CSV table of C-alpha atoms in Angstrom, one decimal:
chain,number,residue,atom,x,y,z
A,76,UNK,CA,0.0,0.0,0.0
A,77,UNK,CA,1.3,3.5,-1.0
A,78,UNK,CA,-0.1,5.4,2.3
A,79,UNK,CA,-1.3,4.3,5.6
A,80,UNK,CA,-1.3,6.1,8.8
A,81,UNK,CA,1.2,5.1,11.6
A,82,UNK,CA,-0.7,3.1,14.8
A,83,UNK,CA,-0.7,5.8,16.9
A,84,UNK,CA,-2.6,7.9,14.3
A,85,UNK,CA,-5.2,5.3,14.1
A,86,UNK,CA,-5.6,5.3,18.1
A,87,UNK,CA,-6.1,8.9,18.3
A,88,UNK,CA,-8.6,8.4,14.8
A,89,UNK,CA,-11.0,5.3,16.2
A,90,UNK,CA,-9.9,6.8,20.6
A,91,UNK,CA,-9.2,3.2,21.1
A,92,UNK,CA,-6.8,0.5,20.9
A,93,UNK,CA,-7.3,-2.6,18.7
A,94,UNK,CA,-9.3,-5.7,20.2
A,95,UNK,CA,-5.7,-8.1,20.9
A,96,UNK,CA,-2.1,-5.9,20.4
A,97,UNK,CA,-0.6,-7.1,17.2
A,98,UNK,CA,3.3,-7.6,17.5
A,99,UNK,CA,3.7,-6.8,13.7
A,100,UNK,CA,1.1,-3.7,13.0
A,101,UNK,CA,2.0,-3.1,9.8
A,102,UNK,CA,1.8,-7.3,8.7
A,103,UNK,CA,-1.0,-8.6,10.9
A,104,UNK,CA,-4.9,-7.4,10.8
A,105,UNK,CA,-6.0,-5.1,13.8
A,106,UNK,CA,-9.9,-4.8,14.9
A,107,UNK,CA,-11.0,-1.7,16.5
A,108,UNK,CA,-14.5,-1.3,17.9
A,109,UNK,CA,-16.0,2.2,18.5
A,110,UNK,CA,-18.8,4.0,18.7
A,111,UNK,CA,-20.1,7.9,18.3
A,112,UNK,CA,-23.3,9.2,19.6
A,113,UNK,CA,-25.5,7.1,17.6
A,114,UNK,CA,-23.6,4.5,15.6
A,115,UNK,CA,-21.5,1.6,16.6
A,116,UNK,CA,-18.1,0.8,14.1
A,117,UNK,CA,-16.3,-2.3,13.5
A,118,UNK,CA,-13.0,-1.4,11.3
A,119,UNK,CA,-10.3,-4.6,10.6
A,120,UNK,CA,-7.6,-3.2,8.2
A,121,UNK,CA,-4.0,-5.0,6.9
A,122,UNK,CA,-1.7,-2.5,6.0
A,123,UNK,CA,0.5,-4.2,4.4
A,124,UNK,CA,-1.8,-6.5,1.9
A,125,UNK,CA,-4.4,-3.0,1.5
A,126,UNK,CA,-7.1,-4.8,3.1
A,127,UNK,CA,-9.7,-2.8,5.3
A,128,UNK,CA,-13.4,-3.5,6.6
A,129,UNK,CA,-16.1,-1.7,7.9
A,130,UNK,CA,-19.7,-2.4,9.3
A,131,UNK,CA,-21.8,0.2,10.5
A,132,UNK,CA,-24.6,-0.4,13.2
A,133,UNK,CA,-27.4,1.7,14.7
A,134,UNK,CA,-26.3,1.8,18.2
A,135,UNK,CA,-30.1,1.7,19.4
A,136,UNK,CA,-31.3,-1.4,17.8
A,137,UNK,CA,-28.1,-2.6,16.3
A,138,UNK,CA,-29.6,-2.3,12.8
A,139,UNK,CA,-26.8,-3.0,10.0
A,140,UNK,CA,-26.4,0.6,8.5
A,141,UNK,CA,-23.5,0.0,6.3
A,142,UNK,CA,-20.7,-2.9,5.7
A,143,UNK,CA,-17.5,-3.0,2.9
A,144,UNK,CA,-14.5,-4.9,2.4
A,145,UNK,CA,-12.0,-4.0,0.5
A,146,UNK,CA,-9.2,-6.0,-0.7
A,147,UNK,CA,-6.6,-3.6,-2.4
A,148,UNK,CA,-6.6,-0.4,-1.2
A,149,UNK,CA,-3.8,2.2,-2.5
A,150,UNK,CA,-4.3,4.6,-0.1
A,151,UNK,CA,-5.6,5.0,3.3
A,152,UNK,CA,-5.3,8.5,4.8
A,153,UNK,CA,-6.9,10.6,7.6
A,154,UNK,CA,-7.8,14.1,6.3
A,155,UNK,CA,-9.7,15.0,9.8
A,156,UNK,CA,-9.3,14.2,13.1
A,157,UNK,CA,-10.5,17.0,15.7
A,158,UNK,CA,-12.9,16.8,19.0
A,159,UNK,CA,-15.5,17.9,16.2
A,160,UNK,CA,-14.7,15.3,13.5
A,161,UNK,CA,-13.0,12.3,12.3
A,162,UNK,CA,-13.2,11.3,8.5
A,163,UNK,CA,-10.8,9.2,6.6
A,164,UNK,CA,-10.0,9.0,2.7
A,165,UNK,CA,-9.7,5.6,0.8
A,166,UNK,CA,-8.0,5.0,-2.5
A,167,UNK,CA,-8.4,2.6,-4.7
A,168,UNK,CA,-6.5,2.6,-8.0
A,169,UNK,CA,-7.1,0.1,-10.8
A,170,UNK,CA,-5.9,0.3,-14.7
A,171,UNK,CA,-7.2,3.4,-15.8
A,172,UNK,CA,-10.0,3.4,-12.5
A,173,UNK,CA,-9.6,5.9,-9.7
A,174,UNK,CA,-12.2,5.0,-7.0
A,175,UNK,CA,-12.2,7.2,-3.7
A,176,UNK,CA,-14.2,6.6,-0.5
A,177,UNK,CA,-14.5,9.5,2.1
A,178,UNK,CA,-15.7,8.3,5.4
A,179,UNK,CA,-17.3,10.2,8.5
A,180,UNK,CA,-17.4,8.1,11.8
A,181,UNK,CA,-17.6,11.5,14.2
A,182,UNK,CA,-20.4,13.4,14.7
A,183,UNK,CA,-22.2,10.9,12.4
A,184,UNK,CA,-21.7,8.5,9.6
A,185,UNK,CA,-21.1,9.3,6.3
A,186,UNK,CA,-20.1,8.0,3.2
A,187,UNK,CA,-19.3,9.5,-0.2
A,188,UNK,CA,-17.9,6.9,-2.9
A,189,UNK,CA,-16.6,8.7,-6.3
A,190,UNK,CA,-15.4,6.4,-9.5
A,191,UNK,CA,-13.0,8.9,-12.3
A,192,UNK,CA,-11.3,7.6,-14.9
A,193,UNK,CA,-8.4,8.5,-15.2
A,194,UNK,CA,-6.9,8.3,-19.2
């Protein structure tokens, strides 16, 4: 993967640590399970192979609001991360395909996915 934020970045991003420490961050899969006012987030990403995972649930009913998994990101990068907001950008380039994914999980999910080509 080109870019990926450093461990630490992703603690301060999700406010807690993964579900089990991983010895090798960047090489093994880390879960991290938060929550914002009304939804609950699971996110499992592997650096190193581009993989990453989210499911979305309502945190009243536990309604499934939203689930992806992605196998080959490019990119992974935070472009907000303040007591007012957390949102993420993901990449995905293929062939001549540019796919982004922007990504709110603070106040409140929300998810733009753009497709350009790119010739």
């Amino acid at each position: 993967m080109k870019s990926f934020p450093e461990e630490l970045d992703l603690l301060s991003l999700f406010s807690v640590e993964p579900d089990a420490p991983v010895p090798l961050f960047y090489y093994d899969e880390s879960t991290y399970r938060f929550q914002n006012a009304v939804e609950q987030f699971i996110v499992r990403l592997t650096p190193a192979s581009g993989q990453f995972s989210l499911q979305v649930n309502q945190r009243s009913d536990g309604r499934l609001l939203s689930s992806m998994s992605l196998q080959a990101l490019s990119s992974f990068e935070i472009i907000q991360d303040d007591r007012e907001a957390a949102r993420i950008l993901l990449t995905l380039e293929q062939d001549e395909v540019v796919q982004t994914i922007e990504i709110d999980v603070r106040p409140k999910f929300r998810l733009i996915f753009q497709e350009q080509l790119t010739r």
